mmCIF file of C-alpha atoms in Angstrom:
data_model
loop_
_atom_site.group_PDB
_atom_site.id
_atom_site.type_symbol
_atom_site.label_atom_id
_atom_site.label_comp_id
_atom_site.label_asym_id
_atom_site.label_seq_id
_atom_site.Cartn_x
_atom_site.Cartn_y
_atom_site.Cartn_z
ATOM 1 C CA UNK A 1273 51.529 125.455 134.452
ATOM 2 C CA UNK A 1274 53.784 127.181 136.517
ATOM 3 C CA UNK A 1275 53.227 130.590 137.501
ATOM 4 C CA UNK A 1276 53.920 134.061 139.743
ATOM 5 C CA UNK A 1277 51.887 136.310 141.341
ATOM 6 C CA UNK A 1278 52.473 139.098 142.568
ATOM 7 C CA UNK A 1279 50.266 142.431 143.358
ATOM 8 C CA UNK A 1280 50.440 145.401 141.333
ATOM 9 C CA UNK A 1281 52.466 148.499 142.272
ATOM 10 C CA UNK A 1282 53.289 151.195 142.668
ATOM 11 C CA UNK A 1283 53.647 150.931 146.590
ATOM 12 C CA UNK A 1284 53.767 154.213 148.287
ATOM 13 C CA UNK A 1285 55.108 154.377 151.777
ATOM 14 C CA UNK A 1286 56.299 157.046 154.250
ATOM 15 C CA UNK A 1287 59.905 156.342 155.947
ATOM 16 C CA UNK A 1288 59.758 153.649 158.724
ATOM 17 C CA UNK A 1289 56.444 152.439 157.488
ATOM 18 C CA UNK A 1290 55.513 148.486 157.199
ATOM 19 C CA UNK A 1291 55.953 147.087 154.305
ATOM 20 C CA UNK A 1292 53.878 143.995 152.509
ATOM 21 C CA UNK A 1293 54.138 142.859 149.080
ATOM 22 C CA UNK A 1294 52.025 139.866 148.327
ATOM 23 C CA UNK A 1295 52.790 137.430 145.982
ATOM 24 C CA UNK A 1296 51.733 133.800 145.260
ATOM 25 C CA UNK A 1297 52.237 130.615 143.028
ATOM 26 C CA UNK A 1298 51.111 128.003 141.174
ATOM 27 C CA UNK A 1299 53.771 125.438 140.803
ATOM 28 C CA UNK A 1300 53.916 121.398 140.318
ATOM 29 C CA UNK A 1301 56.451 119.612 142.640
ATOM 30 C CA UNK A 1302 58.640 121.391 145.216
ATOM 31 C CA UNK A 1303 59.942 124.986 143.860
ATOM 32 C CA UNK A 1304 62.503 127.106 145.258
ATOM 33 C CA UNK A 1305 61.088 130.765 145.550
ATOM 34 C CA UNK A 1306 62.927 133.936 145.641
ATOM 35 C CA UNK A 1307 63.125 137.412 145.714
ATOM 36 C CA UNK A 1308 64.815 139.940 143.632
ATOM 37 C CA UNK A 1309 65.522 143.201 143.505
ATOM 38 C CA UNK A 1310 66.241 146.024 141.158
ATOM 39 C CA UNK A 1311 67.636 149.399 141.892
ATOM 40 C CA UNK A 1312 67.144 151.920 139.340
ATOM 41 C CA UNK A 1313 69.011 151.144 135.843
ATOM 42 C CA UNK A 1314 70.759 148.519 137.198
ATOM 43 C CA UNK A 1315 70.292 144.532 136.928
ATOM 44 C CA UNK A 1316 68.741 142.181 139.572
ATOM 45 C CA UNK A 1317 70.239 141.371 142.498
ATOM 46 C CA UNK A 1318 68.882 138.075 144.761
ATOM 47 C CA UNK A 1319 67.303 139.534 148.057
ATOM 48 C CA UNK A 1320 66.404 136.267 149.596
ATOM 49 C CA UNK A 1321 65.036 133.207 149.223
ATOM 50 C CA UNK A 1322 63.851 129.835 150.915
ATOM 51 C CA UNK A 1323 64.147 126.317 149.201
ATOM 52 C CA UNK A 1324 61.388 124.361 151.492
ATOM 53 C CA UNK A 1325 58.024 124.925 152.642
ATOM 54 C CA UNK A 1326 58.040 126.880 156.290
ATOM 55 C CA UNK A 1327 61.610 128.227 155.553
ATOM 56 C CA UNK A 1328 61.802 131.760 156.337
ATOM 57 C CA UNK A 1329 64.384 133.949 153.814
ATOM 58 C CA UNK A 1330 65.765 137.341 155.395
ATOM 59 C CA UNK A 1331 68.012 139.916 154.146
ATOM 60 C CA UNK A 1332 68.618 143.442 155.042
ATOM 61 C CA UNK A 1333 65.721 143.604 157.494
ATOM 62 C CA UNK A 1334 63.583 141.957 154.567
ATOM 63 C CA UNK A 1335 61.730 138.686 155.505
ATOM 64 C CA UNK A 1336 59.498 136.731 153.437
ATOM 65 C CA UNK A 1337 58.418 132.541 154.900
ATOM 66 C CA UNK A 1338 57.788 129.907 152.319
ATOM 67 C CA UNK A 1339 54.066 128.881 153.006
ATOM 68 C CA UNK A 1340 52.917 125.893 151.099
ATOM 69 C CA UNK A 1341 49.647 125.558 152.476
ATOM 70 C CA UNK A 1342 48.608 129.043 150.505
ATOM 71 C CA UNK A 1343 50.916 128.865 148.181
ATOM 72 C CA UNK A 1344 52.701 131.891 149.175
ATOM 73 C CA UNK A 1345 55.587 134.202 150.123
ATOM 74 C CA UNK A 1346 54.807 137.607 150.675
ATOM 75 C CA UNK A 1347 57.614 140.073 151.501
ATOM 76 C CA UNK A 1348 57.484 141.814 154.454
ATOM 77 C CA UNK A 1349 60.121 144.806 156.550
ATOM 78 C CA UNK A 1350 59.296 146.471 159.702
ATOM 79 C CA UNK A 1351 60.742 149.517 158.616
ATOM 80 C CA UNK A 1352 61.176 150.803 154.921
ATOM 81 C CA UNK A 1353 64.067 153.350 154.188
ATOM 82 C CA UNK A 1354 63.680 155.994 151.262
ATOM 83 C CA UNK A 1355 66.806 153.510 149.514
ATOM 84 C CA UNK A 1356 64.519 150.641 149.223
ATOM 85 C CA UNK A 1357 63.090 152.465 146.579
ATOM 86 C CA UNK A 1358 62.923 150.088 143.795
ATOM 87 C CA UNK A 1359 61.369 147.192 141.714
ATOM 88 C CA UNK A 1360 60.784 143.330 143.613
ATOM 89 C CA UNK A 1361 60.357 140.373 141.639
ATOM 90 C CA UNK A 1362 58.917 137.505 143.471
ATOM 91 C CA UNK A 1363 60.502 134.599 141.523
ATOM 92 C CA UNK A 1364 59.684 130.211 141.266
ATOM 93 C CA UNK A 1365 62.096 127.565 140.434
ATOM 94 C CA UNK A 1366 61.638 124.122 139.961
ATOM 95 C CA UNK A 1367 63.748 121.399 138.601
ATOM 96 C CA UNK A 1368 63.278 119.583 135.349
ATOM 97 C CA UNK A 1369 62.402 121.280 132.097
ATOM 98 C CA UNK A 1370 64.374 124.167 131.096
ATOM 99 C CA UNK A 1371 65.184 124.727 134.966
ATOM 100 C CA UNK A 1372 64.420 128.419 134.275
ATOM 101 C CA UNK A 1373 63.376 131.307 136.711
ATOM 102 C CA UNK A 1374 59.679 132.120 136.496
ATOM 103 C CA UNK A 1375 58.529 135.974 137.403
ATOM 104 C CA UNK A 1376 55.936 137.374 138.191
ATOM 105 C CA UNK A 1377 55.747 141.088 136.983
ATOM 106 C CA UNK A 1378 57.331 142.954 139.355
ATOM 107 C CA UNK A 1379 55.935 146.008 142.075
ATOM 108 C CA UNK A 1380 57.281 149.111 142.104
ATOM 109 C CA UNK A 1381 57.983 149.885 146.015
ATOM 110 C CA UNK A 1382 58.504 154.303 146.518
ATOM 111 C CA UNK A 1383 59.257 154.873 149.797
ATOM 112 C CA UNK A 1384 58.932 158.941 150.738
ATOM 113 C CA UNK A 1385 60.780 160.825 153.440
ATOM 114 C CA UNK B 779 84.074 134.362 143.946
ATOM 115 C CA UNK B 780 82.006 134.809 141.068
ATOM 116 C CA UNK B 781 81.348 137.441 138.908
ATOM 117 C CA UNK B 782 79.351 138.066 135.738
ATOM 118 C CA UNK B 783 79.806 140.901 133.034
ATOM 119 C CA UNK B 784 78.041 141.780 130.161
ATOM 120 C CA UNK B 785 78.277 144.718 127.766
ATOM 121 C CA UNK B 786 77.423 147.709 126.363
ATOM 122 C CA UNK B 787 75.901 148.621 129.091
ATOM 123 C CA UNK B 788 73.834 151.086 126.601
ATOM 124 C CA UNK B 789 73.344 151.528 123.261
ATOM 125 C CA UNK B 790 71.138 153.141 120.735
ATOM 126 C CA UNK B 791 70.673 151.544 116.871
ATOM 127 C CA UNK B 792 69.163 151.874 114.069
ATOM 128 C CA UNK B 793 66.317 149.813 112.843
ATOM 129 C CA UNK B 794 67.943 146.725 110.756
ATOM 130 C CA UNK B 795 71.329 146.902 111.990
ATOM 131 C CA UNK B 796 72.900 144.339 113.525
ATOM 132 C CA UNK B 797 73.296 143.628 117.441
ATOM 133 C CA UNK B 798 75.902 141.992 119.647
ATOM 134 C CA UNK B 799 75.413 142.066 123.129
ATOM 135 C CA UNK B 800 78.556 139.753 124.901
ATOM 136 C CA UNK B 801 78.401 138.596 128.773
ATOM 137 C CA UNK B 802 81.059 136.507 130.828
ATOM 138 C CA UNK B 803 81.307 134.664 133.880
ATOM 139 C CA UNK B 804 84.249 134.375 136.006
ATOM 140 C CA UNK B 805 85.305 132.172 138.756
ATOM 141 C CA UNK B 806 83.339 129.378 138.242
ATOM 142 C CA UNK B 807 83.141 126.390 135.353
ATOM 143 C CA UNK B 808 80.357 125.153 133.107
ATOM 144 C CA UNK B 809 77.718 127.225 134.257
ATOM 145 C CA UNK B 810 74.184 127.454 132.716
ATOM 146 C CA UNK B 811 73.668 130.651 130.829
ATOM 147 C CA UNK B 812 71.004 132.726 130.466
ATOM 148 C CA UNK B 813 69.364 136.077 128.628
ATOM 149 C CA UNK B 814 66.490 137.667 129.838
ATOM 150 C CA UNK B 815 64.504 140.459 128.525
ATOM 151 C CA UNK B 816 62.308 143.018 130.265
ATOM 152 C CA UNK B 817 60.672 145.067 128.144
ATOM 153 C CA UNK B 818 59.570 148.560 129.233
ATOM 154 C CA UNK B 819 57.043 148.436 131.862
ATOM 155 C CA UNK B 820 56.486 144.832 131.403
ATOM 156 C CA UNK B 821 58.396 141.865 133.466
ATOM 157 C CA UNK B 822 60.991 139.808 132.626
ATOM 158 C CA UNK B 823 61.269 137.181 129.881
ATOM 159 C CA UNK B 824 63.785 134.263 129.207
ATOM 160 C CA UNK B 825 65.260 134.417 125.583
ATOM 161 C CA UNK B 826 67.700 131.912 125.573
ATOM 162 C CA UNK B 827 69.445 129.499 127.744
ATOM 163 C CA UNK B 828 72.381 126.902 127.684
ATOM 164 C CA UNK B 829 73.501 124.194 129.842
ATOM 165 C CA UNK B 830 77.122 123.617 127.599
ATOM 166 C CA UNK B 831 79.394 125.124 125.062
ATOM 167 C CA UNK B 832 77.595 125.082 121.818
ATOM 168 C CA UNK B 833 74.234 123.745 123.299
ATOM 169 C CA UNK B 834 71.327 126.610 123.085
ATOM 170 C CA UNK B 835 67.734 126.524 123.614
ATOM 171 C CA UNK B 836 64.932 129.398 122.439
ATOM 172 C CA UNK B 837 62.601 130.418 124.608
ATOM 173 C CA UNK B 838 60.402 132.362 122.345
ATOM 174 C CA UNK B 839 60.615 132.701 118.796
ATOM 175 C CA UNK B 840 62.014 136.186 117.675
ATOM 176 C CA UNK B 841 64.057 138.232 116.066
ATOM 177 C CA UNK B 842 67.546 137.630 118.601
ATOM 178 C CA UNK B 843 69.792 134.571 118.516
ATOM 179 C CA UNK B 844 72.650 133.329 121.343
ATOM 180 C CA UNK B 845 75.656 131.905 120.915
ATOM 181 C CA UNK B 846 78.055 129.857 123.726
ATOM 182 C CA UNK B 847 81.437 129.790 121.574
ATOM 183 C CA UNK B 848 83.186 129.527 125.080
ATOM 184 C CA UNK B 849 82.188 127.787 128.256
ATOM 185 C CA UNK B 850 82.177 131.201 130.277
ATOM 186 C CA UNK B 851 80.855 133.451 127.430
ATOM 187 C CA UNK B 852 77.059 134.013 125.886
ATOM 188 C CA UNK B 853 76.310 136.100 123.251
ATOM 189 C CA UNK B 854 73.486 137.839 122.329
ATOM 190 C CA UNK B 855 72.597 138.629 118.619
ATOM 191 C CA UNK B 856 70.220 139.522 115.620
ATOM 192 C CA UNK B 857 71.177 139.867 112.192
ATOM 193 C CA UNK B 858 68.454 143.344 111.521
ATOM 194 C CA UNK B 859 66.933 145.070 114.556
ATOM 195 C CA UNK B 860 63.570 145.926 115.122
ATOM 196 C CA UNK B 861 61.664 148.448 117.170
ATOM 197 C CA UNK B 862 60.265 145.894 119.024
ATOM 198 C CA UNK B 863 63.435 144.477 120.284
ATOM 199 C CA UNK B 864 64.310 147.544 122.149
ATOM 200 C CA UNK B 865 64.470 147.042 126.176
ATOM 201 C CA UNK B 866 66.757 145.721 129.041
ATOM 202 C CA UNK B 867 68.325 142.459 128.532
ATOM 203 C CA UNK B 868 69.836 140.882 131.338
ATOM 204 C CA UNK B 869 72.541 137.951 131.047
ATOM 205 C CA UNK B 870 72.627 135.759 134.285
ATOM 206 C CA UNK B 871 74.025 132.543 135.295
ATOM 207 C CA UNK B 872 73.774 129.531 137.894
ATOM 208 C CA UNK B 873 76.310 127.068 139.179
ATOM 209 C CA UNK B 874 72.934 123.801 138.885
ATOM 210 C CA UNK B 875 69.854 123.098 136.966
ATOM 211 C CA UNK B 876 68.311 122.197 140.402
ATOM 212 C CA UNK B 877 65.663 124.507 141.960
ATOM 213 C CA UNK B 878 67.589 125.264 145.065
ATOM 214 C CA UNK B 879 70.596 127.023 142.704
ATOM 215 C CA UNK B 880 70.163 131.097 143.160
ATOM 216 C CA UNK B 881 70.267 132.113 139.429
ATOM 217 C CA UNK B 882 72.760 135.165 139.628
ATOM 218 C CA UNK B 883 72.125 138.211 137.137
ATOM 219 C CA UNK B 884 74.720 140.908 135.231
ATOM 220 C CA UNK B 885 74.558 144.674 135.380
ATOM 221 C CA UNK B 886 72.109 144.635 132.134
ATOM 222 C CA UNK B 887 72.241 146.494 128.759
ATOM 223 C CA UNK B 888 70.070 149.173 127.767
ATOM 224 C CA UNK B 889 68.972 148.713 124.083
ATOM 225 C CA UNK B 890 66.783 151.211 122.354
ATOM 226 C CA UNK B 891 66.177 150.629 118.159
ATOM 227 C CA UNK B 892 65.616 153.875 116.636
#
């Protein structure tokens, strides 16, 4: 089936650190894969996403490059800020069926002055 | 543009008593619907979705029905709460059913069954 990976948090970083958070899928076809974000008690909001295999996504200094050969799309930043404190989702979605969003569990990213 | 709204944004009930949780979109026409759930700690489930006025699909059986009375408008309901129902439900919608739509999500409400 169709599935998300994504490594378990929380991530603690220092201010202007590098930032990786891995995540990988298992998918049939050609999926669309995103990234989400969620800011304390509030709802998710898209970060980025690519739609084909080598596309590259980038938002806010946020980067993350659709690689089909292993199945992943990690999330990467040069330079974390104490307000990217917060929860990604690494997301799938593929047509046909119930067209629906698949998650994987989220990582809790802290970033520390 | 688009926008999507859902509410309460909190609320606090009593085991068994009924639940309503309403979200609309705005500025766009016969989108798909969704509601999610994320449970404390855990990540996020589809409940429901629905691709037309009228036209809903279950995810998961449980406790919670939807409703689309109105092309822009889900609704979120159960008839007698349980504790196991408490958590974050999210309503969200997208303009396609293909893979390259962004699926767009609402502010959330906060449910907690006491």
């Amino acid at each position: 089936g169709n599935s998300v990976t994504q490594m378990e948090g929380p991530v603690t970083l220092s201010e202007e650190a590098f930032l990786t958070i891995n995540c990988t899928y298992t998918a049939t076809g050609y999926p669309s894969l995103f990234w989400y974000v969620q800011y304390p008690g509030e709802g998710l909001q898209l970060l980025l996403k690519a739609t084909k295999a080598d596309d590259k996504g980038s938002n806010k200094g946020f980067e993350a490059t659709y690689r089909k050969e292993t199945t992943s799309f990690h999330l990467e930043k040069g330079s974390v800020q104490v307000s990217d404190s917060a929860v990604y989702f690494c997301a799938l979605r593929r047509i046909g069926g119930t067209d629906k969003l698949i998650f994987g569990t989220g990582t809790r990213l802290q970033v520390f002055p | 543009s688009q926008t999507i709204h859902q509410w309460p944004a909190t609320l606090v009930q009593p085991v068994g008593s009924p639940l309503s949780l309403e979200c609309t979109v705005e500025g766009t026409s016969n989108p798909n619907l969704y509601w999610y759930r994320q449970a404390a700690g855990r990540g996020l489930q589809l409940l429901f979705y629905s691709v037309g006025i009228g036209q809903i699909s279950s995810e998961v059986p449980q406790n919670l029905s939807a409703s689309r009375p109105q092309d822009r408008q889900f609704i979120l309901s159960s008839k007698k709460l349980l504790l196991s129902d408490s958590g974050f439900y999210l309503c969200a919608w997208s303009a396609g059913r293909f893979s390259v739509d962004t699926i767009y999500f609402g502010e959330g409400s906060w449910l907690t069954v006491v």
